[in-house]
């Protein structure tokens, strides 16, 4: 196994992590921004106000996108393990 192959595997793994995590992080960012604007407008500065909606929105995003996320991850693992004999030599 050459350095180029290891670099290619690491690169595709990092890209997969970014691709899988991005939707959930974007949902959290959007909900946080909306709640922050709401807090600014209403002058409510309660720290727990941001926590519950973010947790609920992340939970819903995981429910909706979980199947896609697991399919992407398992596809990567199947691809990685199918070429295992090439990596061992």
PDB file of N, CA and C in Angstrom:
ATOM      1  N   UNK A   1       0.843  -1.173   0.000  1.00  0.00           N
ATOM      2  CA  UNK A   1       0.000   0.000   0.000  1.00  0.00           C
ATOM      3  C   UNK A   1       0.889   1.236   0.000  1.00  0.00           C
ATOM      4  N   UNK A   2       0.664   2.091  -0.956  1.00  0.00           N
ATOM      5  CA  UNK A   2       1.514   3.268  -1.096  1.00  0.00           C
ATOM      6  C   UNK A   2       0.942   4.448  -0.314  1.00  0.00           C
ATOM      7  N   UNK A   3       1.756   5.464  -0.220  1.00  0.00           N
ATOM      8  CA  UNK A   3       1.347   6.686   0.470  1.00  0.00           C
ATOM      9  C   UNK A   3       0.193   7.357  -0.276  1.00  0.00           C
ATOM     10  N   UNK A   4       0.201   7.263  -1.585  1.00  0.00           N
ATOM     11  CA  UNK A   4      -0.877   7.852  -2.377  1.00  0.00           C
ATOM     12  C   UNK A   4      -2.221   7.189  -2.089  1.00  0.00           C
ATOM     13  N   UNK A   5      -2.203   5.862  -1.935  1.00  0.00           N
ATOM     14  CA  UNK A   5      -3.444   5.153  -1.622  1.00  0.00           C
ATOM     15  C   UNK A   5      -3.969   5.536  -0.241  1.00  0.00           C
ATOM     16  N   UNK A   6      -3.073   5.641   0.724  1.00  0.00           N
ATOM     17  CA  UNK A   6      -3.473   6.039   2.082  1.00  0.00           C
ATOM     18  C   UNK A   6      -4.026   7.458   2.068  1.00  0.00           C
ATOM     19  N   UNK A   7      -3.383   8.329   1.329  1.00  0.00           N
ATOM     20  CA  UNK A   7      -3.855   9.708   1.219  1.00  0.00           C
ATOM     21  C   UNK A   7      -5.223   9.772   0.550  1.00  0.00           C
ATOM     22  N   UNK A   8      -5.432   8.955  -0.465  1.00  0.00           N
ATOM     23  CA  UNK A   8      -6.725   8.932  -1.151  1.00  0.00           C
ATOM     24  C   UNK A   8      -7.833   8.424  -0.236  1.00  0.00           C
ATOM     25  N   UNK A   9      -7.542   7.395   0.557  1.00  0.00           N
ATOM     26  CA  UNK A   9      -8.535   6.863   1.495  1.00  0.00           C
ATOM     27  C   UNK A   9      -8.849   7.892   2.573  1.00  0.00           C
ATOM     28  N   UNK A  10      -7.816   8.515   3.117  1.00  0.00           N
ATOM     29  CA  UNK A  10      -8.030   9.523   4.158  1.00  0.00           C
ATOM     30  C   UNK A  10      -8.793  10.722   3.605  1.00  0.00           C
ATOM     31  N   UNK A  11      -8.478  11.115   2.397  1.00  0.00           N
ATOM     32  CA  UNK A  11      -9.171  12.242   1.780  1.00  0.00           C
ATOM     33  C   UNK A  11     -10.644  11.935   1.555  1.00  0.00           C
ATOM     34  N   UNK A  12     -10.931  10.755   1.025  1.00  0.00           N
ATOM     35  CA  UNK A  12     -12.339  10.401   0.800  1.00  0.00           C
ATOM     36  C   UNK A  12     -13.085  10.217   2.120  1.00  0.00           C
ATOM     37  N   UNK A  13     -12.415   9.731   3.149  1.00  0.00           N
ATOM     38  CA  UNK A  13     -13.053   9.582   4.459  1.00  0.00           C
ATOM     39  C   UNK A  13     -13.374  10.948   5.063  1.00  0.00           C
ATOM     40  N   UNK A  14     -12.458  11.886   4.971  1.00  0.00           N
ATOM     41  CA  UNK A  14     -12.715  13.226   5.498  1.00  0.00           C
ATOM     42  C   UNK A  14     -13.815  13.932   4.711  1.00  0.00           C
ATOM     43  N   UNK A  15     -13.837  13.762   3.403  1.00  0.00           N
ATOM     44  CA  UNK A  15     -14.904  14.343   2.599  1.00  0.00           C
ATOM     45  C   UNK A  15     -16.256  13.746   2.972  1.00  0.00           C
ATOM     46  N   UNK A  16     -16.281  12.439   3.236  1.00  0.00           N
ATOM     47  CA  UNK A  16     -17.519  11.783   3.644  1.00  0.00           C
ATOM     48  C   UNK A  16     -18.003  12.305   4.992  1.00  0.00           C
ATOM     49  N   UNK A  17     -17.083  12.507   5.923  1.00  0.00           N
ATOM     50  CA  UNK A  17     -17.459  13.055   7.229  1.00  0.00           C
ATOM     51  C   UNK A  17     -18.063  14.438   7.072  1.00  0.00           C
ATOM     52  N   UNK A  18     -17.462  15.263   6.249  1.00  0.00           N
ATOM     53  CA  UNK A  18     -17.994  16.615   6.019  1.00  0.00           C
ATOM     54  C   UNK A  18     -19.361  16.543   5.347  1.00  0.00           C
ATOM     55  N   UNK A  19     -19.493  15.666   4.353  1.00  0.00           N
ATOM     56  CA  UNK A  19     -20.747  15.551   3.622  1.00  0.00           C
ATOM     57  C   UNK A  19     -21.874  15.029   4.513  1.00  0.00           C
ATOM     58  N   UNK A  20     -21.574  14.117   5.410  1.00  0.00           N
ATOM     59  CA  UNK A  20     -22.597  13.540   6.278  1.00  0.00           C
ATOM     60  C   UNK A  20     -22.952  14.487   7.419  1.00  0.00           C
ATOM     61  N   UNK A  21     -21.979  15.206   7.938  1.00  0.00           N
ATOM     62  CA  UNK A  21     -22.232  16.078   9.089  1.00  0.00           C
ATOM     63  C   UNK A  21     -22.808  17.431   8.696  1.00  0.00           C
ATOM     64  N   UNK A  22     -22.604  17.855   7.475  1.00  0.00           N
ATOM     65  CA  UNK A  22     -23.010  19.201   7.054  1.00  0.00           C
ATOM     66  C   UNK A  22     -24.507  19.483   7.203  1.00  0.00           C
ATOM     67  N   UNK A  23     -25.403  18.593   6.796  1.00  0.00           N
ATOM     68  CA  UNK A  23     -26.827  18.927   6.940  1.00  0.00           C
ATOM     69  C   UNK A  23     -27.256  19.153   8.390  1.00  0.00           C
ATOM     70  N   UNK A  24     -26.792  18.322   9.290  1.00  0.00           N
ATOM     71  CA  UNK A  24     -27.160  18.473  10.701  1.00  0.00           C
ATOM     72  C   UNK A  24     -26.562  19.760  11.266  1.00  0.00           C
ATOM     73  N   UNK A  25     -25.337  20.061  10.902  1.00  0.00           N
ATOM     74  CA  UNK A  25     -24.713  21.291  11.381  1.00  0.00           C
ATOM     75  C   UNK A  25     -25.401  22.525  10.809  1.00  0.00           C
ATOM     76  N   UNK A  26     -25.822  22.462   9.568  1.00  0.00           N
ATOM     77  CA  UNK A  26     -26.524  23.593   8.966  1.00  0.00           C
ATOM     78  C   UNK A  26     -27.895  23.815   9.603  1.00  0.00           C
ATOM     79  N   UNK A  27     -28.580  22.730   9.949  1.00  0.00           N
ATOM     80  CA  UNK A  27     -29.859  22.857  10.654  1.00  0.00           C
ATOM     81  C   UNK A  27     -29.639  23.508  12.009  1.00  0.00           C
ATOM     82  N   UNK A  28     -28.625  23.064  12.718  1.00  0.00           N
ATOM     83  CA  UNK A  28     -28.317  23.649  14.021  1.00  0.00           C
ATOM     84  C   UNK A  28     -27.947  25.124  13.895  1.00  0.00           C
ATOM     85  N   UNK A  29     -27.180  25.450  12.880  1.00  0.00           N
ATOM     86  CA  UNK A  29     -26.796  26.840  12.644  1.00  0.00           C
ATOM     87  C   UNK A  29     -28.006  27.710  12.332  1.00  0.00           C
ATOM     88  N   UNK A  30     -28.891  27.219  11.486  1.00  0.00           N
ATOM     89  CA  UNK A  30     -30.076  27.987  11.109  1.00  0.00           C
ATOM     90  C   UNK A  30     -30.996  28.207  12.306  1.00  0.00           C
ATOM     91  N   UNK A  31     -31.228  27.162  13.086  1.00  0.00           N
ATOM     92  CA  UNK A  31     -32.086  27.304  14.264  1.00  0.00           C
ATOM     93  C   UNK A  31     -31.446  28.240  15.276  1.00  0.00           C
ATOM     94  N   UNK A  32     -30.161  28.133  15.480  1.00  0.00           N
ATOM     95  CA  UNK A  32     -29.469  29.046  16.391  1.00  0.00           C
ATOM     96  C   UNK A  32     -29.554  30.486  15.941  1.00  0.00           C
ATOM     97  N   UNK A  33     -29.423  30.712  14.641  1.00  0.00           N
ATOM     98  CA  UNK A  33     -29.521  32.071  14.109  1.00  0.00           C
ATOM     99  C   UNK A  33     -30.928  32.638  14.276  1.00  0.00           C
ATOM    100  N   UNK A  34     -31.933  31.829  14.001  1.00  0.00           N
ATOM    101  CA  UNK A  34     -33.316  32.277  14.155  1.00  0.00           C
ATOM    102  C   UNK A  34     -33.619  32.603  15.614  1.00  0.00           C
ATOM    103  N   UNK A  35     -33.178  31.759  16.512  1.00  0.00           N
ATOM    104  CA  UNK A  35     -33.424  32.004  17.935  1.00  0.00           C
ATOM    105  C   UNK A  35     -32.634  33.210  18.418  1.00  0.00           C
ATOM    106  N   UNK A  36     -31.437  33.392  17.909  1.00  0.00           N
ATOM    107  CA  UNK A  36     -30.641  34.559  18.280  1.00  0.00           C
ATOM    108  C   UNK A  36     -31.315  35.849  17.838  1.00  0.00           C
ATOM    109  N   UNK A  37     -31.848  35.846  16.631  1.00  0.00           N
ATOM    110  CA  UNK A  37     -32.583  37.024  16.156  1.00  0.00           C
ATOM    111  C   UNK A  37     -33.826  37.257  17.015  1.00  0.00           C
ATOM    112  N   UNK A  38     -34.528  36.181  17.358  1.00  0.00           N
ATOM    113  CA  UNK A  38     -35.700  36.296  18.230  1.00  0.00           C
ATOM    114  C   UNK A  38     -35.322  36.868  19.592  1.00  0.00           C
ATOM    115  N   UNK A  39     -34.213  36.410  20.147  1.00  0.00           N
ATOM    116  CA  UNK A  39     -33.769  36.928  21.449  1.00  0.00           C
ATOM    117  C   UNK A  39     -33.384  38.399  21.358  1.00  0.00           C
ATOM    118  N   UNK A  40     -32.776  38.792  20.270  1.00  0.00           N
ATOM    119  CA  UNK A  40     -32.384  40.188  20.103  1.00  0.00           C
ATOM    120  C   UNK A  40     -33.612  41.090  19.979  1.00  0.00           C
ATOM    121  N   UNK A  41     -34.582  40.639  19.228  1.00  0.00           N
ATOM    122  CA  UNK A  41     -35.784  41.440  19.015  1.00  0.00           C
ATOM    123  C   UNK A  41     -36.591  41.575  20.306  1.00  0.00           C
ATOM    124  N   UNK A  42     -36.714  40.484  21.052  1.00  0.00           N
ATOM    125  CA  UNK A  42     -37.556  40.501  22.252  1.00  0.00           C
ATOM    126  C   UNK A  42     -36.786  40.836  23.518  1.00  0.00           C
ATOM    127  N   UNK A  43     -35.475  40.995  23.437  1.00  0.00           N
ATOM    128  CA  UNK A  43     -34.613  41.278  24.598  1.00  0.00           C
ATOM    129  C   UNK A  43     -34.676  40.190  25.659  1.00  0.00           C
ATOM    130  N   UNK A  44     -34.974  38.976  25.252  1.00  0.00           N
ATOM    131  CA  UNK A  44     -34.939  37.831  26.168  1.00  0.00           C
ATOM    132  C   UNK A  44     -33.544  37.219  26.071  1.00  0.00           C
ATOM    133  N   UNK A  45     -32.824  37.198  27.155  1.00  0.00           N
ATOM    134  CA  UNK A  45     -31.462  36.663  27.149  1.00  0.00           C
ATOM    135  C   UNK A  45     -31.364  35.405  28.003  1.00  0.00           C
ATOM    136  N   UNK A  46     -32.215  34.457  27.734  1.00  0.00           N
ATOM    137  CA  UNK A  46     -32.219  33.202  28.471  1.00  0.00           C
ATOM    138  C   UNK A  46     -31.372  32.178  27.709  1.00  0.00           C
ATOM    139  N   UNK A  47     -30.381  31.600  28.377  1.00  0.00           N
ATOM    140  CA  UNK A  47     -29.472  30.664  27.719  1.00  0.00           C
ATOM    141  C   UNK A  47     -30.157  29.351  27.355  1.00  0.00           C
ATOM    142  N   UNK A  48     -31.121  28.929  28.168  1.00  0.00           N
ATOM    143  CA  UNK A  48     -31.773  27.652  27.884  1.00  0.00           C
ATOM    144  C   UNK A  48     -32.744  27.749  26.724  1.00  0.00           C
ATOM    145  N   UNK A  49     -33.092  28.937  26.303  1.00  0.00           N
ATOM    146  CA  UNK A  49     -34.010  29.108  25.178  1.00  0.00           C
ATOM    147  C   UNK A  49     -33.411  28.573  23.879  1.00  0.00           C
ATOM    148  N   UNK A  50     -32.117  28.627  23.728  1.00  0.00           N
ATOM    149  CA  UNK A  50     -31.492  28.126  22.499  1.00  0.00           C
ATOM    150  C   UNK A  50     -31.281  26.619  22.537  1.00  0.00           C
ATOM    151  N   UNK A  51     -31.171  26.050  23.713  1.00  0.00           N
ATOM    152  CA  UNK A  51     -30.800  24.646  23.826  1.00  0.00           C
ATOM    153  C   UNK A  51     -31.907  23.705  23.349  1.00  0.00           C
ATOM    154  N   UNK A  52     -33.096  23.879  23.848  1.00  0.00           N
ATOM    155  CA  UNK A  52     -34.187  22.944  23.545  1.00  0.00           C
ATOM    156  C   UNK A  52     -34.563  22.945  22.061  1.00  0.00           C
ATOM    157  N   UNK A  53     -34.765  24.095  21.433  1.00  0.00           N
ATOM    158  CA  UNK A  53     -35.081  24.042  19.992  1.00  0.00           C
ATOM    159  C   UNK A  53     -33.958  23.438  19.141  1.00  0.00           C
ATOM    160  N   UNK A  54     -32.706  23.689  19.521  1.00  0.00           N
ATOM    161  CA  UNK A  54     -31.598  23.096  18.769  1.00  0.00           C
ATOM    162  C   UNK A  54     -31.601  21.583  18.906  1.00  0.00           C
ATOM    163  N   UNK A  55     -31.817  21.088  20.110  1.00  0.00           N
ATOM    164  CA  UNK A  55     -31.841  19.639  20.320  1.00  0.00           C
ATOM    165  C   UNK A  55     -32.982  19.006  19.537  1.00  0.00           C
ATOM    166  N   UNK A  56     -34.146  19.628  19.585  1.00  0.00           N
ATOM    167  CA  UNK A  56     -35.296  19.089  18.849  1.00  0.00           C
ATOM    168  C   UNK A  56     -35.046  19.122  17.343  1.00  0.00           C
ATOM    169  N   UNK A  57     -34.491  20.228  16.840  1.00  0.00           N
ATOM    170  CA  UNK A  57     -34.243  20.316  15.397  1.00  0.00           C
ATOM    171  C   UNK A  57     -33.166  19.328  14.937  1.00  0.00           C
ATOM    172  N   UNK A  58     -32.150  19.139  15.744  1.00  0.00           N
ATOM    173  CA  UNK A  58     -31.121  18.150  15.390  1.00  0.00           C
ATOM    174  C   UNK A  58     -31.704  16.749  15.415  1.00  0.00           C
ATOM    175  N   UNK A  59     -32.536  16.469  16.406  1.00  0.00           N
ATOM    176  CA  UNK A  59     -33.187  15.163  16.488  1.00  0.00           C
ATOM    177  C   UNK A  59     -34.049  14.915  15.249  1.00  0.00           C
ATOM    178  N   UNK A  60     -34.829  15.911  14.836  1.00  0.00           N
ATOM    179  CA  UNK A  60     -35.658  15.770  13.636  1.00  0.00           C
ATOM    180  C   UNK A  60     -34.811  15.617  12.375  1.00  0.00           C
ATOM    181  N   UNK A  61     -33.709  16.358  12.309  1.00  0.00           N
ATOM    182  CA  UNK A  61     -32.815  16.231  11.149  1.00  0.00           C
ATOM    183  C   UNK A  61     -32.210  14.833  11.086  1.00  0.00           C
ATOM    184  N   UNK A  62     -31.847  14.290  12.240  1.00  0.00           N
ATOM    185  CA  UNK A  62     -31.297  12.931  12.254  1.00  0.00           C
ATOM    186  C   UNK A  62     -32.348  11.896  11.867  1.00  0.00           C
ATOM    187  N   UNK A  63     -33.589  12.122  12.276  1.00  0.00           N
ATOM    188  CA  UNK A  63     -34.658  11.207  11.876  1.00  0.00           C
ATOM    189  C   UNK A  63     -34.860  11.255  10.363  1.00  0.00           C
ATOM    190  N   UNK A  64     -34.879  12.464   9.809  1.00  0.00           N
ATOM    191  CA  UNK A  64     -35.127  12.610   8.375  1.00  0.00           C
ATOM    192  C   UNK A  64     -33.932  12.191   7.522  1.00  0.00           C
ATOM    193  N   UNK A  65     -32.730  12.494   7.975  1.00  0.00           N
ATOM    194  CA  UNK A  65     -31.534  12.247   7.161  1.00  0.00           C
ATOM    195  C   UNK A  65     -30.728  11.028   7.603  1.00  0.00           C
ATOM    196  N   UNK A  66     -31.174  10.360   8.656  1.00  0.00           N
ATOM    197  CA  UNK A  66     -30.414   9.235   9.192  1.00  0.00           C
ATOM    198  C   UNK A  66     -30.215   8.109   8.203  1.00  0.00           C
ATOM    199  N   UNK A  67     -31.249   7.796   7.447  1.00  0.00           N
ATOM    200  CA  UNK A  67     -31.141   6.721   6.471  1.00  0.00           C
ATOM    201  C   UNK A  67     -30.093   7.051   5.417  1.00  0.00           C
ATOM    202  N   UNK A  68     -30.123   8.279   4.919  1.00  0.00           N
ATOM    203  CA  UNK A  68     -29.126   8.691   3.924  1.00  0.00           C
ATOM    204  C   UNK A  68     -27.719   8.663   4.515  1.00  0.00           C
ATOM    205  N   UNK A  69     -27.579   9.140   5.751  1.00  0.00           N
ATOM    206  CA  UNK A  69     -26.267   9.173   6.395  1.00  0.00           C
ATOM    207  C   UNK A  69     -25.703   7.761   6.564  1.00  0.00           C
ATOM    208  N   UNK A  70     -26.540   6.846   7.041  1.00  0.00           N
ATOM    209  CA  UNK A  70     -26.079   5.468   7.224  1.00  0.00           C
ATOM    210  C   UNK A  70     -25.790   4.785   5.894  1.00  0.00           C
ATOM    211  N   UNK A  71     -26.562   5.107   4.865  1.00  0.00           N
ATOM    212  CA  UNK A  71     -26.296   4.533   3.544  1.00  0.00           C
ATOM    213  C   UNK A  71     -24.949   5.003   3.008  1.00  0.00           C
ATOM    214  N   UNK A  72     -24.663   6.286   3.170  1.00  0.00           N
ATOM    215  CA  UNK A  72     -23.372   6.817   2.716  1.00  0.00           C
ATOM    216  C   UNK A  72     -22.212   6.172   3.483  1.00  0.00           C
ATOM    217  N   UNK A  73     -22.342   6.083   4.801  1.00  0.00           N
ATOM    218  CA  UNK A  73     -21.273   5.509   5.618  1.00  0.00           C
ATOM    219  C   UNK A  73     -21.076   4.025   5.327  1.00  0.00           C
ATOM    220  N   UNK A  74     -22.174   3.291   5.217  1.00  0.00           N
ATOM    221  CA  UNK A  74     -22.026   1.863   4.950  1.00  0.00           C
ATOM    222  C   UNK A  74     -21.507   1.615   3.532  1.00  0.00           C
ATOM    223  N   UNK A  75     -21.879   2.455   2.575  1.00  0.00           N
ATOM    224  CA  UNK A  75     -21.332   2.323   1.224  1.00  0.00           C
ATOM    225  C   UNK A  75     -19.828   2.541   1.198  1.00  0.00           C
ATOM    226  N   UNK A  76     -19.374   3.521   1.978  1.00  0.00           N
ATOM    227  CA  UNK A  76     -17.934   3.758   2.063  1.00  0.00           C
ATOM    228  C   UNK A  76     -17.219   2.566   2.703  1.00  0.00           C
ATOM    229  N   UNK A  77     -17.819   2.011   3.762  1.00  0.00           N
ATOM    230  CA  UNK A  77     -17.186   0.868   4.419  1.00  0.00           C
ATOM    231  C   UNK A  77     -17.172  -0.368   3.528  1.00  0.00           C
ATOM    232  N   UNK A  78     -18.243  -0.588   2.782  1.00  0.00           N
ATOM    233  CA  UNK A  78     -18.280  -1.723   1.852  1.00  0.00           C
ATOM    234  C   UNK A  78     -17.198  -1.560   0.791  1.00  0.00           C
ATOM    235  N   UNK A  79     -17.051  -0.350   0.288  1.00  0.00           N
ATOM    236  CA  UNK A  79     -16.010  -0.087  -0.707  1.00  0.00           C
ATOM    237  C   UNK A  79     -14.622  -0.297  -0.117  1.00  0.00           C
ATOM    238  N   UNK A  80     -14.449   0.151   1.098  1.00  0.00           N
ATOM    239  CA  UNK A  80     -13.149   0.014   1.760  1.00  0.00           C
ATOM    240  C   UNK A  80     -12.824  -1.453   2.030  1.00  0.00           C
ATOM    241  N   UNK A  81     -13.794  -2.201   2.542  1.00  0.00           N
ATOM    242  CA  UNK A  81     -13.548  -3.605   2.867  1.00  0.00           C
ATOM    243  C   UNK A  81     -13.470  -4.492   1.626  1.00  0.00           C
ATOM    244  N   UNK A  82     -14.109  -4.083   0.527  1.00  0.00           N
ATOM    245  CA  UNK A  82     -14.024  -4.909  -0.679  1.00  0.00           C
ATOM    246  C   UNK A  82     -12.622  -4.856  -1.287  1.00  0.00           C
ATOM    247  N   UNK A  83     -11.896  -3.785  -1.047  1.00  0.00           N
ATOM    248  CA  UNK A  83     -10.522  -3.663  -1.543  1.00  0.00           C
ATOM    249  C   UNK A  83      -9.490  -4.028  -0.479  1.00  0.00           C
ATOM    250  N   UNK A  84      -9.909  -4.703   0.568  1.00  0.00           N
ATOM    251  CA  UNK A  84      -9.024  -4.995   1.693  1.00  0.00           C
ATOM    252  C   UNK A  84      -7.820  -5.835   1.283  1.00  0.00           C
ATOM    253  N   UNK A  85      -7.992  -6.786   0.388  1.00  0.00           N
ATOM    254  CA  UNK A  85      -6.883  -7.645  -0.032  1.00  0.00           C
ATOM    255  C   UNK A  85      -5.805  -6.828  -0.746  1.00  0.00           C
ATOM    256  N   UNK A  86      -6.219  -5.784  -1.416  1.00  0.00           N
ATOM    257  CA  UNK A  86      -5.236  -4.915  -2.093  1.00  0.00           C
ATOM    258  C   UNK A  86      -4.424  -4.100  -1.079  1.00  0.00           C
ATOM    259  N   UNK A  87      -5.061  -3.748   0.021  1.00  0.00           N
ATOM    260  CA  UNK A  87      -4.375  -2.925   1.029  1.00  0.00           C
ATOM    261  C   UNK A  87      -3.394  -3.740   1.870  1.00  0.00           C
ATOM    262  N   UNK A  88      -3.653  -5.023   2.040  1.00  0.00           N
ATOM    263  CA  UNK A  88      -2.827  -5.849   2.916  1.00  0.00           C
ATOM    264  C   UNK A  88      -1.480  -6.172   2.308  1.00  0.00           C
ATOM    265  N   UNK A  89      -1.442  -6.356   1.019  1.00  0.00           N
ATOM    266  CA  UNK A  89      -0.176  -6.797   0.416  1.00  0.00           C
ATOM    267  C   UNK A  89       0.877  -5.770   0.499  1.00  0.00           C
TER     268      UNK A  89
END
